[in-house]
GROMACS .gro file of C-alpha atoms in nm:
model
  473
    1MET     CA    1  -2.586   3.459  -0.540
    2SER     CA    2  -2.588   3.100  -0.664
    3GLN     CA    3  -2.538   2.989  -1.024
    4HIS     CA    4  -2.702   2.699  -1.205
    5LYS     CA    5  -2.541   2.436  -1.427
    6ARG     CA    6  -2.679   2.137  -1.613
    7VAL     CA    7  -2.415   1.910  -1.461
    8VAL     CA    8  -2.165   1.941  -1.180
    9ILE     CA    9  -1.891   1.677  -1.168
   10ILE     CA   10  -1.703   1.637  -0.841
   11GLY     CA   11  -1.365   1.465  -0.890
   12SER     CA   12  -1.119   1.447  -1.178
   13GLY     CA   13  -0.996   1.088  -1.166
   14SER     CA   14  -1.071   0.814  -1.418
   15ALA     CA   15  -1.447   0.828  -1.356
   16GLY     CA   16  -1.464   1.207  -1.347
   17ILE     CA   17  -1.265   1.252  -1.668
   18SER     CA   18  -1.473   0.986  -1.844
   19ALA     CA   19  -1.795   1.154  -1.727
   20LEU     CA   20  -1.662   1.491  -1.844
   21ARG     CA   21  -1.598   1.351  -2.192
   22GLU     CA   22  -1.959   1.234  -2.221
   23VAL     CA   23  -2.107   1.555  -2.080
   24ARG     CA   24  -1.911   1.769  -2.326
   25ARG     CA   25  -2.056   1.574  -2.617
   26GLU     CA   26  -2.387   1.747  -2.545
   27THR     CA   27  -2.326   2.061  -2.343
   28GLU     CA   28  -2.072   2.316  -2.222
   29ASP     CA   29  -2.301   2.408  -1.934
   30PHE     CA   30  -2.108   2.222  -1.664
   31LEU     CA   31  -1.857   2.256  -1.383
   32ILE     CA   32  -1.592   2.006  -1.279
   33VAL     CA   33  -1.465   2.054  -0.924
   34ASN     CA   34  -1.162   1.880  -0.779
   35ALA     CA   35  -0.969   1.899  -0.452
   36GLY     CA   36  -0.602   1.803  -0.474
   37ASP     CA   37  -0.419   1.674  -0.779
   38TRP     CA   38  -0.600   1.662  -1.110
   39GLY     CA   39  -0.576   1.316  -1.261
   40THR     CA   40  -0.617   0.949  -1.185
   41THR     CA   41  -0.496   0.755  -0.884
   42CYS     CA   42  -0.387   0.480  -1.124
   43ALA     CA   43  -0.155   0.701  -1.326
   44ALA     CA   44  -0.020   0.901  -1.033
   45ARG     CA   45   0.007   0.658  -0.743
   46GLY     CA   46  -0.111   0.315  -0.847
   47CYS     CA   47  -0.106   0.088  -1.148
   48MET     CA   48   0.129   0.292  -1.367
   49PRO     CA   49   0.426   0.373  -1.138
   50SER     CA   50   0.401   0.028  -0.981
   51LYS     CA   51   0.437  -0.136  -1.323
   52VAL     CA   52   0.748   0.072  -1.397
   53LEU     CA   53   0.897  -0.065  -1.073
   54ILE     CA   54   0.783  -0.419  -1.152
   55GLU     CA   55   0.933  -0.416  -1.503
   56ALA     CA   56   1.272  -0.314  -1.367
   57ALA     CA   57   1.254  -0.573  -1.089
   58ASN     CA   58   1.166  -0.850  -1.333
   59ALA     CA   59   1.443  -0.747  -1.572
   60TYR     CA   60   1.699  -0.758  -1.290
   61HIS     CA   61   1.560  -1.090  -1.166
   62ARG     CA   62   1.620  -1.252  -1.507
   63ARG     CA   63   1.990  -1.273  -1.421
   64HIS     CA   64   1.904  -1.588  -1.224
   65ASP     CA   65   1.812  -1.760  -1.553
   66PHE     CA   66   2.129  -1.662  -1.741
   67GLU     CA   67   2.315  -1.981  -1.659
   68ALA     CA   68   2.031  -2.193  -1.800
   69PHE     CA   69   2.057  -1.996  -2.123
   70GLY     CA   70   2.434  -2.030  -2.137
   71ILE     CA   71   2.492  -1.663  -2.050
   72GLY     CA   72   2.773  -1.572  -1.809
   73GLY     CA   73   2.845  -1.263  -1.602
   74ALA     CA   74   2.525  -1.253  -1.394
   75ASP     CA   75   2.723  -1.204  -1.071
   76GLY     CA   76   2.861  -0.875  -1.203
   77LEU     CA   77   2.520  -0.711  -1.242
   78SER     CA   78   2.388  -0.452  -0.996
   79ILE     CA   79   2.091  -0.220  -0.977
   80ASP     CA   80   2.087   0.152  -0.895
   81ILE     CA   81   1.763   0.187  -0.699
   82PRO     CA   82   1.775   0.571  -0.671
   83ALA     CA   83   1.809   0.585  -1.052
   84LEU     CA   84   1.519   0.343  -1.083
   85MET     CA   85   1.298   0.550  -0.850
   86GLU     CA   86   1.382   0.861  -1.051
   87ARG     CA   87   1.269   0.677  -1.368
   88VAL     CA   88   0.947   0.572  -1.192
   89ARG     CA   89   0.866   0.936  -1.114
   90ARG     CA   90   0.971   1.060  -1.458
   91MET     CA   91   0.747   0.813  -1.634
   92ARG     CA   92   0.467   0.874  -1.381
   93ASP     CA   93   0.482   1.248  -1.452
   94GLY     CA   94   0.450   1.175  -1.823
   95PHE     CA   95   0.142   0.961  -1.768
   96THR     CA   96  -0.026   1.235  -1.560
   97ARG     CA   97   0.058   1.533  -1.782
   98SER     CA   98  -0.271   1.537  -1.972
   99PRO     CA   99  -0.508   1.531  -1.670
  100ARG     CA  100  -0.306   1.805  -1.497
  101SER     CA  101  -0.382   2.035  -1.789
  102ILE     CA  102  -0.761   2.018  -1.738
  103PRO     CA  103  -0.789   2.347  -1.539
  104ASP     CA  104  -0.588   2.535  -1.802
  105ASN     CA  105  -0.794   2.390  -2.087
  106LEU     CA  106  -1.135   2.447  -1.929
  107GLY     CA  107  -1.082   2.786  -1.765
  108ASP     CA  108  -1.361   2.883  -1.526
  109LYS     CA  109  -1.545   2.556  -1.592
  110ALA     CA  110  -1.281   2.377  -1.378
  111ILE     CA  111  -1.246   2.471  -1.013
  112SER     CA  112  -0.974   2.352  -0.775
  113ALA     CA  113  -1.160   2.339  -0.444
  114ARG     CA  114  -1.350   2.114  -0.208
  115ALA     CA  115  -1.717   2.054  -0.274
  116LYS     CA  116  -1.996   1.943  -0.043
  117LEU     CA  117  -2.350   1.835  -0.121
  118LEU     CA  118  -2.625   2.046   0.030
  119GLY     CA  119  -2.900   1.836  -0.126
  120PRO     CA  120  -2.984   1.639  -0.443
  121ASN     CA  121  -2.945   1.948  -0.664
  122ARG     CA  122  -2.717   2.171  -0.456
  123VAL     CA  123  -2.341   2.188  -0.410
  124GLU     CA  124  -2.134   2.417  -0.188
  125ILE     CA  125  -1.795   2.488  -0.350
  126GLU     CA  126  -1.531   2.614  -0.111
  127GLY     CA  127  -1.454   2.979  -0.190
  128HIS     CA  128  -1.712   2.993  -0.471
  129GLY     CA  129  -2.048   2.966  -0.297
  130GLU     CA  130  -2.346   2.753  -0.385
  131VAL     CA  131  -2.420   2.599  -0.725
  132THR     CA  132  -2.742   2.429  -0.824
  133ALA     CA  133  -2.749   2.164  -1.097
  134ASP     CA  134  -2.988   1.948  -1.294
  135ALA     CA  135  -2.756   1.655  -1.219
  136ILE     CA  136  -2.452   1.590  -1.000
  137ILE     CA  137  -2.185   1.326  -1.063
  138LEU     CA  138  -1.977   1.214  -0.765
  139ALA     CA  139  -1.639   1.075  -0.870
  140THR     CA  140  -1.425   1.149  -0.567
  141GLY     CA  141  -1.206   0.839  -0.586
  142SER     CA  142  -1.046   0.656  -0.295
  143SER     CA  143  -0.762   0.670  -0.042
  144PRO     CA  144  -0.539   0.402   0.113
  145VAL     CA  145  -0.670   0.229   0.422
  146LEU     CA  146  -0.446   0.324   0.716
  147PRO     CA  147  -0.531   0.224   1.075
  148LYS     CA  148  -0.534   0.529   1.301
  149PRO     CA  149  -0.280   0.393   1.556
  150TRP     CA  150  -0.022   0.349   1.280
  151GLU     CA  151  -0.008   0.724   1.224
  152ALA     CA  152   0.211   0.743   1.536
  153PHE     CA  153   0.496   0.581   1.338
  154GLY     CA  154   0.512   0.878   1.103
  155ASN     CA  155   0.673   0.851   0.761
  156ARG     CA  156   0.795   0.497   0.832
  157ILE     CA  157   0.443   0.387   0.738
  158LEU     CA  158   0.420   0.399   0.361
  159THR     CA  159   0.128   0.371   0.123
  160THR     CA  160   0.115   0.370  -0.256
  161ASP     CA  161   0.051   0.746  -0.221
  162THR     CA  162   0.399   0.790  -0.071
  163LEU     CA  163   0.612   0.492  -0.180
  164PHE     CA  164   0.695   0.623  -0.525
  165GLU     CA  165   0.807   0.960  -0.388
  166LEU     CA  166   1.100   0.799  -0.204
  167PRO     CA  167   1.444   0.880  -0.350
  168ASP     CA  168   1.558   0.533  -0.238
  169LEU     CA  169   1.390   0.225  -0.094
  170PRO     CA  170   1.437   0.104   0.265
  171ARG     CA  171   1.666  -0.197   0.303
  172ARG     CA  172   1.405  -0.387   0.508
  173ILE     CA  173   1.033  -0.349   0.449
  174ALA     CA  174   0.721  -0.524   0.575
  175VAL     CA  175   0.424  -0.530   0.339
  176ILE     CA  176   0.096  -0.563   0.529
  177GLY     CA  177  -0.183  -0.669   0.297
  178MET     CA  178  -0.124  -0.941   0.038
  179GLY     CA  179  -0.395  -0.841  -0.206
  180ALA     CA  180  -0.303  -0.770  -0.568
  181ILE     CA  181  -0.110  -0.449  -0.493
  182GLY     CA  182   0.070  -0.593  -0.191
  183VAL     CA  183   0.179  -0.908  -0.374
  184GLU     CA  184   0.298  -0.711  -0.677
  185LEU     CA  185   0.506  -0.465  -0.478
  186ALA     CA  186   0.637  -0.714  -0.223
  187GLN     CA  187   0.769  -0.944  -0.494
  188ALA     CA  188   0.909  -0.655  -0.700
  189MET     CA  189   1.102  -0.512  -0.405
  190ALA     CA  190   1.232  -0.858  -0.309
  191ARG     CA  191   1.359  -0.898  -0.665
  192LEU     CA  192   1.543  -0.566  -0.630
  193GLY     CA  193   1.735  -0.704  -0.333
  194ILE     CA  194   1.520  -0.552  -0.057
  195GLU     CA  195   1.455  -0.774   0.245
  196VAL     CA  196   1.077  -0.810   0.239
  197HIS     CA  197   0.825  -0.996   0.453
  198GLY     CA  198   0.456  -1.018   0.359
  199PHE     CA  199   0.170  -1.022   0.611
  200ASP     CA  200  -0.205  -1.074   0.578
  201ALA     CA  201  -0.495  -1.168   0.804
  202LEU     CA  202  -0.626  -1.398   0.529
  203ASP     CA  203  -0.478  -1.728   0.417
  204THR     CA  204  -0.525  -1.633   0.052
  205ILE     CA  205  -0.325  -1.383  -0.151
  206ALA     CA  206  -0.398  -1.163  -0.454
  207GLY     CA  207  -0.770  -1.227  -0.412
  208MET     CA  208  -0.758  -1.582  -0.549
  209THR     CA  209  -1.062  -1.786  -0.440
  210ASP     CA  210  -0.983  -2.121  -0.604
  211PRO     CA  211  -0.783  -2.311  -0.340
  212GLU     CA  212  -0.578  -2.510  -0.592
  213VAL     CA  213  -0.477  -2.205  -0.795
  214GLY     CA  214  -0.419  -2.005  -0.479
  215ALA     CA  215  -0.186  -2.271  -0.342
  216VAL     CA  216   0.030  -2.252  -0.655
  217LEU     CA  217   0.057  -1.873  -0.622
  218ARG     CA  218   0.145  -1.888  -0.252
  219GLU     CA  219   0.419  -2.140  -0.325
  220ARG     CA  220   0.569  -1.919  -0.597
  221ILE     CA  221   0.563  -1.600  -0.389
  222ALA     CA  222   0.687  -1.777  -0.074
  223ALA     CA  223   0.990  -1.896  -0.274
  224GLU     CA  224   1.097  -1.530  -0.301
  225LEU     CA  225   0.991  -1.380   0.033
  226PRO     CA  226   0.857  -1.503   0.369
  227LEU     CA  227   0.478  -1.492   0.404
  228HIS     CA  228   0.294  -1.464   0.736
  229LEU     CA  229  -0.073  -1.536   0.670
  230GLY     CA  230  -0.389  -1.617   0.858
  231ALA     CA  231  -0.389  -1.350   1.130
  232GLY     CA  232  -0.346  -0.975   1.156
  233ALA     CA  233  -0.004  -0.816   1.197
  234GLU     CA  234   0.098  -0.598   1.490
  235ILE     CA  235   0.347  -0.310   1.475
  236SER     CA  236   0.555  -0.186   1.767
  237GLU     CA  237   0.853   0.041   1.815
  238GLY     CA  238   1.195  -0.123   1.825
  239ASP     CA  239   1.550   0.001   1.860
  240SER     CA  240   1.583   0.220   1.549
  241CYS     CA  241   1.332   0.003   1.362
  242LEU     CA  242   0.972  -0.114   1.361
  243ILE     CA  243   0.888  -0.462   1.489
  244VAL     CA  244   0.618  -0.631   1.283
  245LYS     CA  245   0.474  -0.947   1.435
  246GLY     CA  246   0.263  -1.183   1.227
  247GLY     CA  247  -0.012  -1.415   1.339
  248ASP     CA  248   0.237  -1.701   1.319
  249GLY     CA  249   0.433  -1.542   1.603
  250VAL     CA  250   0.729  -1.451   1.382
  251SER     CA  251   0.868  -1.099   1.424
  252PHE     CA  252   1.043  -0.898   1.155
  253GLU     CA  253   1.260  -0.591   1.209
  254ALA     CA  254   1.165  -0.340   0.940
  255ASP     CA  255   1.291   0.003   0.843
  256ALA     CA  256   0.947   0.079   0.700
  257VAL     CA  257   0.603  -0.074   0.658
  258LEU     CA  258   0.399  -0.058   0.337
  259ALA     CA  259   0.029  -0.054   0.424
  260ALA     CA  260  -0.140  -0.231   0.132
  261MET     CA  261  -0.474  -0.320   0.283
  262GLY     CA  262  -0.686  -0.171   0.009
  263ARG     CA  263  -0.850   0.163  -0.046
  264LYS     CA  264  -1.161   0.330   0.093
  265PRO     CA  265  -1.404   0.563  -0.090
  266ASN     CA  266  -1.341   0.936  -0.043
  267ILE     CA  267  -1.679   1.026   0.105
  268ALA     CA  268  -1.582   1.201   0.430
  269GLY     CA  269  -1.725   1.552   0.431
  270LEU     CA  270  -1.902   1.500   0.098
  271GLY     CA  271  -2.246   1.564   0.249
  272LEU     CA  272  -2.410   1.239   0.144
  273GLU     CA  273  -2.641   1.267   0.444
  274SER     CA  274  -2.808   1.565   0.276
  275LEU     CA  275  -2.946   1.342  -0.003
  276GLY     CA  276  -3.221   1.202   0.221
  277VAL     CA  277  -3.153   0.838   0.126
  278PRO     CA  278  -3.054   0.551   0.356
  279LEU     CA  279  -2.680   0.518   0.419
  280SER     CA  280  -2.494   0.204   0.520
  281ASP     CA  281  -2.300   0.180   0.846
  282ARG     CA  282  -2.002   0.303   0.639
  283GLY     CA  283  -2.196   0.606   0.525
  284MET     CA  284  -2.254   0.480   0.170
  285PRO     CA  285  -2.577   0.516  -0.028
  286GLU     CA  286  -2.699   0.236  -0.253
  287VAL     CA  287  -2.588   0.285  -0.615
  288ASP     CA  288  -2.739   0.107  -0.915
  289PRO     CA  289  -2.435  -0.058  -1.082
  290ARG     CA  290  -2.603  -0.044  -1.425
  291THR     CA  291  -2.704   0.326  -1.418
  292MET     CA  292  -2.480   0.474  -1.144
  293ARG     CA  293  -2.784   0.655  -1.002
  294ILE     CA  294  -2.839   0.693  -0.627
  295GLY     CA  295  -3.201   0.596  -0.566
  296ASP     CA  296  -3.428   0.806  -0.786
  297LEU     CA  297  -3.220   1.121  -0.738
  298PRO     CA  298  -3.043   1.324  -1.008
  299VAL     CA  299  -2.718   1.220  -0.839
  300PHE     CA  300  -2.476   0.965  -0.985
  301MET     CA  301  -2.179   0.801  -0.812
  302ALA     CA  302  -1.901   0.649  -1.024
  303GLY     CA  303  -1.556   0.495  -0.989
  304ASP     CA  304  -1.374   0.410  -0.668
  305ALA     CA  305  -1.610   0.639  -0.476
  306ASN     CA  306  -1.892   0.383  -0.492
  307GLY     CA  307  -1.670   0.084  -0.408
  308ILE     CA  308  -1.843  -0.146  -0.660
  309ARG     CA  309  -1.547  -0.231  -0.887
  310PRO     CA  310  -1.258  -0.013  -0.773
  311ILE     CA  311  -1.019  -0.038  -1.066
  312LEU     CA  312  -0.935   0.201  -1.349
  313HIS     CA  313  -1.109   0.046  -1.648
  314GLU     CA  314  -1.425  -0.007  -1.443
  315ALA     CA  315  -1.410   0.350  -1.312
  316ALA     CA  316  -1.382   0.481  -1.668
  317ASP     CA  317  -1.685   0.276  -1.772
  318GLU     CA  318  -1.883   0.400  -1.473
  319GLY     CA  319  -1.794   0.760  -1.553
  320HIS     CA  320  -1.913   0.698  -1.909
  321ILE     CA  321  -2.245   0.562  -1.778
  322ALA     CA  322  -2.290   0.843  -1.527
  323GLY     CA  323  -2.208   1.113  -1.781
  324ARG     CA  324  -2.461   0.978  -2.030
  325ASN     CA  325  -2.738   0.923  -1.779
  326ALA     CA  326  -2.686   1.264  -1.615
  327LEU     CA  327  -2.801   1.425  -1.941
  328ALA     CA  328  -3.063   1.169  -2.046
  329ALA     CA  329  -3.438   1.208  -2.010
  330SER     CA  330  -3.444   0.855  -1.867
  331ASP     CA  331  -3.172   0.619  -1.752
  332THR     CA  332  -3.010   0.360  -1.972
  333ALA     CA  333  -2.911   0.045  -1.785
  334TYR     CA  334  -2.578  -0.048  -1.941
  335CYS     CA  335  -2.453  -0.405  -1.946
  336ARG     CA  336  -2.118  -0.419  -1.772
  337ARG     CA  337  -1.816  -0.584  -1.931
  338THR     CA  338  -1.692  -0.923  -1.813
  339SER     CA  339  -1.496  -0.859  -1.495
  340LEU     CA  340  -1.117  -0.888  -1.506
  341ALA     CA  341  -0.879  -0.889  -1.211
  342ILE     CA  342  -0.505  -0.912  -1.275
  343ALA     CA  343  -0.218  -0.903  -1.028
  344PHE     CA  344   0.108  -0.836  -1.214
  345SER     CA  345   0.309  -1.073  -1.000
  346ALA     CA  346   0.528  -1.339  -1.157
  347PRO     CA  347   0.341  -1.546  -1.254
  348ASN     CA  348   0.039  -1.321  -1.313
  349ALA     CA  349  -0.258  -1.395  -1.087
  350VAL     CA  350  -0.583  -1.363  -1.281
  351ARG     CA  351  -0.958  -1.390  -1.229
  352VAL     CA  352  -1.200  -1.359  -1.521
  353GLY     CA  353  -1.579  -1.369  -1.507
  354LYS     CA  354  -1.728  -1.567  -1.221
  355THR     CA  355  -1.483  -1.676  -0.952
  356PHE     CA  356  -1.464  -2.018  -0.793
  357LYS     CA  357  -1.624  -1.875  -0.478
  358GLU     CA  358  -1.910  -1.714  -0.669
  359LEU     CA  359  -1.988  -2.044  -0.844
  360GLU     CA  360  -1.980  -2.252  -0.524
  361GLY     CA  361  -2.285  -2.477  -0.505
  362GLN     CA  362  -2.373  -2.443  -0.874
  363GLU     CA  363  -2.369  -2.724  -1.132
  364ILE     CA  364  -2.038  -2.662  -1.307
  365VAL     CA  365  -1.762  -2.859  -1.476
  366ILE     CA  366  -1.400  -2.769  -1.405
  367GLY     CA  367  -1.103  -2.817  -1.633
  368ALA     CA  368  -0.747  -2.771  -1.509
  369ALA     CA  369  -0.403  -2.747  -1.666
  370ASP     CA  370  -0.065  -2.751  -1.495
  371PHE     CA  371   0.189  -2.526  -1.669
  372SER     CA  372   0.496  -2.671  -1.496
  373LYS     CA  373   0.565  -2.884  -1.804
  374GLN     CA  374   0.427  -2.654  -2.077
  375PRO     CA  375   0.690  -2.660  -2.358
  376ARG     CA  376   0.699  -2.290  -2.449
  377ALA     CA  377   0.712  -2.192  -2.080
  378ARG     CA  378   0.999  -2.436  -2.025
  379MET     CA  379   1.194  -2.268  -2.307
  380ALA     CA  380   1.160  -1.934  -2.128
  381GLU     CA  381   1.236  -2.074  -1.779
  382THR     CA  382   0.884  -1.970  -1.670
  383ALA     CA  383   0.732  -2.317  -1.646
  384HIS     CA  384   0.511  -2.277  -1.344
  385GLY     CA  385   0.146  -2.203  -1.290
  386MET     CA  386  -0.203  -2.344  -1.316
  387ILE     CA  387  -0.531  -2.262  -1.482
  388ARG     CA  388  -0.874  -2.376  -1.365
  389THR     CA  389  -1.166  -2.301  -1.594
  390TYR     CA  390  -1.535  -2.320  -1.499
  391ALA     CA  391  -1.815  -2.407  -1.742
  392GLU     CA  392  -2.187  -2.468  -1.713
  393ALA     CA  393  -2.271  -2.835  -1.677
  394GLY     CA  394  -2.454  -2.968  -1.981
  395SER     CA  395  -2.405  -2.672  -2.214
  396GLY     CA  396  -2.034  -2.616  -2.159
  397LYS     CA  397  -2.087  -2.238  -2.158
  398LEU     CA  398  -1.780  -2.064  -2.018
  399LEU     CA  399  -1.847  -1.895  -1.686
  400GLY     CA  400  -1.512  -1.795  -1.544
  401THR     CA  401  -1.154  -1.888  -1.475
  402GLU     CA  402  -0.882  -1.839  -1.216
  403MET     CA  403  -0.522  -1.877  -1.322
  404VAL     CA  404  -0.164  -1.823  -1.214
  405LEU     CA  405   0.030  -1.814  -1.538
  406PRO     CA  406   0.323  -1.653  -1.717
  407ALA     CA  407   0.172  -1.383  -1.944
  408GLY     CA  408  -0.158  -1.438  -1.766
  409GLU     CA  409  -0.261  -1.079  -1.843
  410HIS     CA  410  -0.301  -1.181  -2.210
  411PHE     CA  411  -0.487  -1.502  -2.127
  412ALA     CA  412  -0.723  -1.288  -1.918
  413HIS     CA  413  -0.829  -1.088  -2.223
  414LEU     CA  414  -0.871  -1.401  -2.433
  415PHE     CA  415  -1.106  -1.551  -2.174
  416GLY     CA  416  -1.278  -1.218  -2.115
  417LEU     CA  417  -1.364  -1.196  -2.484
  418ALA     CA  418  -1.483  -1.558  -2.492
  419ILE     CA  419  -1.704  -1.521  -2.185
  420GLN     CA  420  -1.849  -1.188  -2.296
  421ALA     CA  421  -1.929  -1.336  -2.637
  422GLY     CA  422  -2.119  -1.620  -2.469
  423MET     CA  423  -1.885  -1.885  -2.605
  424ASP     CA  424  -1.883  -2.243  -2.486
  425VAL     CA  425  -1.590  -2.480  -2.449
  426HIS     CA  426  -1.631  -2.619  -2.801
  427ASP     CA  427  -1.626  -2.266  -2.947
  428MET     CA  428  -1.299  -2.195  -2.772
  429LEU     CA  429  -1.144  -2.528  -2.874
  430ALA     CA  430  -1.232  -2.448  -3.235
  431MET     CA  431  -1.023  -2.131  -3.229
  432PRO     CA  432  -0.678  -2.144  -3.395
  433PHE     CA  433  -0.383  -2.242  -3.180
  434TYR     CA  434  -0.035  -2.177  -3.316
  435HIS     CA  435   0.264  -2.391  -3.220
  436PRO     CA  436   0.464  -2.356  -3.003
  437VAL     CA  437   0.281  -2.098  -2.788
  438LEU     CA  438   0.173  -2.070  -2.427
  439GLU     CA  439  -0.192  -2.070  -2.534
  440GLU     CA  440  -0.161  -2.438  -2.625
  441GLY     CA  441  -0.155  -2.504  -2.253
  442LEU     CA  442  -0.522  -2.402  -2.233
  443ARG     CA  443  -0.641  -2.691  -2.446
  444GLY     CA  444  -0.582  -2.947  -2.176
  445ALA     CA  445  -0.822  -2.766  -1.942
  446LEU     CA  446  -1.080  -2.713  -2.215
  447ARG     CA  447  -1.065  -3.077  -2.328
  448GLN     CA  448  -1.117  -3.195  -1.971
  449ILE     CA  449  -1.443  -3.004  -1.965
  450ALA     CA  450  -1.543  -3.127  -2.311
  451LYS     CA  451  -1.514  -3.490  -2.192
  452GLU     CA  452  -1.780  -3.420  -1.928
  453LEU     CA  453  -2.029  -3.277  -2.178
  454PRO     CA  454  -2.275  -3.450  -2.414
  455ASP     CA  455  -2.099  -3.588  -2.723
  456PRO     CA  456  -1.757  -3.618  -2.554
  457GLY     CA  457  -1.599  -3.740  -2.877
  458ARG     CA  458  -1.686  -3.424  -3.069
  459SER     CA  459  -1.405  -3.282  -3.286
  460ASP     CA  460  -1.215  -2.973  -3.176
  461LEU     CA  461  -1.266  -2.838  -3.527
  462ALA     CA  462  -1.584  -2.648  -3.606
  463ASP     CA  463  -1.832  -2.803  -3.847
  464CYS     CA  464  -1.821  -2.644  -4.191
  465PRO     CA  465  -2.122  -2.420  -4.261
  466GLU     CA  466  -2.355  -2.507  -4.546
  467THR     CA  467  -2.240  -2.367  -4.880
  468GLY     CA  468  -2.580  -2.340  -5.042
  469HIS     CA  469  -2.487  -2.591  -5.312
  470PRO     CA  470  -2.684  -2.919  -5.274
  471ALA     CA  471  -2.406  -3.118  -5.436
  472LEU     CA  472  -2.160  -3.002  -5.172
  473ASP     CA  473  -2.377  -2.985  -4.861
   0.00000   0.00000   0.00000
C-alpha cells in the first residue's frame, strides 16, 4: 500500500539540504531519501578537504621566500604527508558531522535507500514501496567522470572521491584534467614535494577564457610542474608503474593517476524516462534555471544533478528555489546571483559575471592591470598576476572580469557585488581605496576603461549630493 506526501526530496547534498530547509518552513509532510553518505560532495570529497591540503602545501611552499625576508633555516624544514592526510580527514569529518545526523534527527521522514521515479508524482523507494507526492525534488548530485577503460588500472586511478582517503600520497602522480580542481590539486601536491605532471586535451587551464589572463596562469603553473596541453592523454601499463603519454608525445612514469576531468550528474537509474518529457542524448530533461521545474511537471531538479552551475553555493541556491516552488501555488522565477568561479591555485584564477568568451563580438571596453609590479604584492613576494575587466561601451557598466591574482578570491566578491548592484566603472572608482593594499591594483584597469568613455576627464571622486540648502547647492 502506497503512502502520499506533499514533497519527496531525493538526495541529501547541498541542494537537497537547502530544499529540505525551505520545505520544513511550511510542512512536516515530506520524505527525504538518500542513497550513500548523507551530506555534500563539497564537504566530504571536494572543496573542503582540498582546501585543507592546499593550505598546508602553500604554508610549506613559503619556505622558498624566507631568504627574501631575511629568514634562515628553510633547508631544515620537512613535511609529514601522512600526518597532513590525517588532518585532512579529521577536518573533513568535522565539516560533514551535521549532515550525517539528518537521519537521526528526522526519524522516519529520512530514508537511506535508492529511489526511482515511476512518473511525475510517483517514486519507488527501495525496500519501502511506492510513494506518491504533490511534488518531487531531484537533488542527486554528481560523480567524477572516469573513462571505462581506466577501470582496468584499479586503485591506481584516483578521483577526488578516493584521493583524500589515502594514508600517504604517491611519490609520482599524473593529474589528467586541468580544470579548477585539477590545477588546484596538481599545484598543491607539487608544492608538497610530489613529482606531478598535468595533462589536458585543451590548451586552457582552470576554465579561463581570456587568452591574456590564461597565458599568465599557464606560465605560473608551468613554473612549478610540467604541463602537457592540447591533446588527450593515454594511459598504459608499465613496469611497476603507469605510463601516461600526453599529446605532446612526452611520457611520464606515474605511481598513480588523478582523474580530474569534471563530474557528471547522478541520473543513471533515476527513472527520468518515466516523466514523459524529451531527454537529451545524455538522458537529461530541460530544467528552467530560474524555477528549477522540469517542463510543466511537479518535478524540480536542483544542484549538480541538473548540470547548470555545478558548484556548492549555486546548488544551495537551486535547492532553495526548488523547495519554495515545490510548495507554491505558482512558480516564482528567481533572479540568480552573479556567477563566480574561483580556482584556489596560487595565484587564484577567477571569473566573475560574463566571461571574455561570452562577450565575444559585443561592444565592450577592456581595462587591464599587470600585478607583477604591484607594491603590496611585491612586499609579500606574490607580485604576479593580471586582471582584465569588461565594461559596456558607452555606459561603462561592469559586465565581467577574469583575473589571476594573489587573494583573487576576495577580489571576486568585490566584483561580484559591483556587477550584481549594476555599478559602472565610475561607481567602482569612487569607492574608497586604502593604501597600501592589493585593491589599489584594480584602479589601473578601471581607469583604462574610464578613458574610453564619454567625459574621460571625470573625477574618480563621486559628486556631492545636493544638501537641500540653496546657499550650499
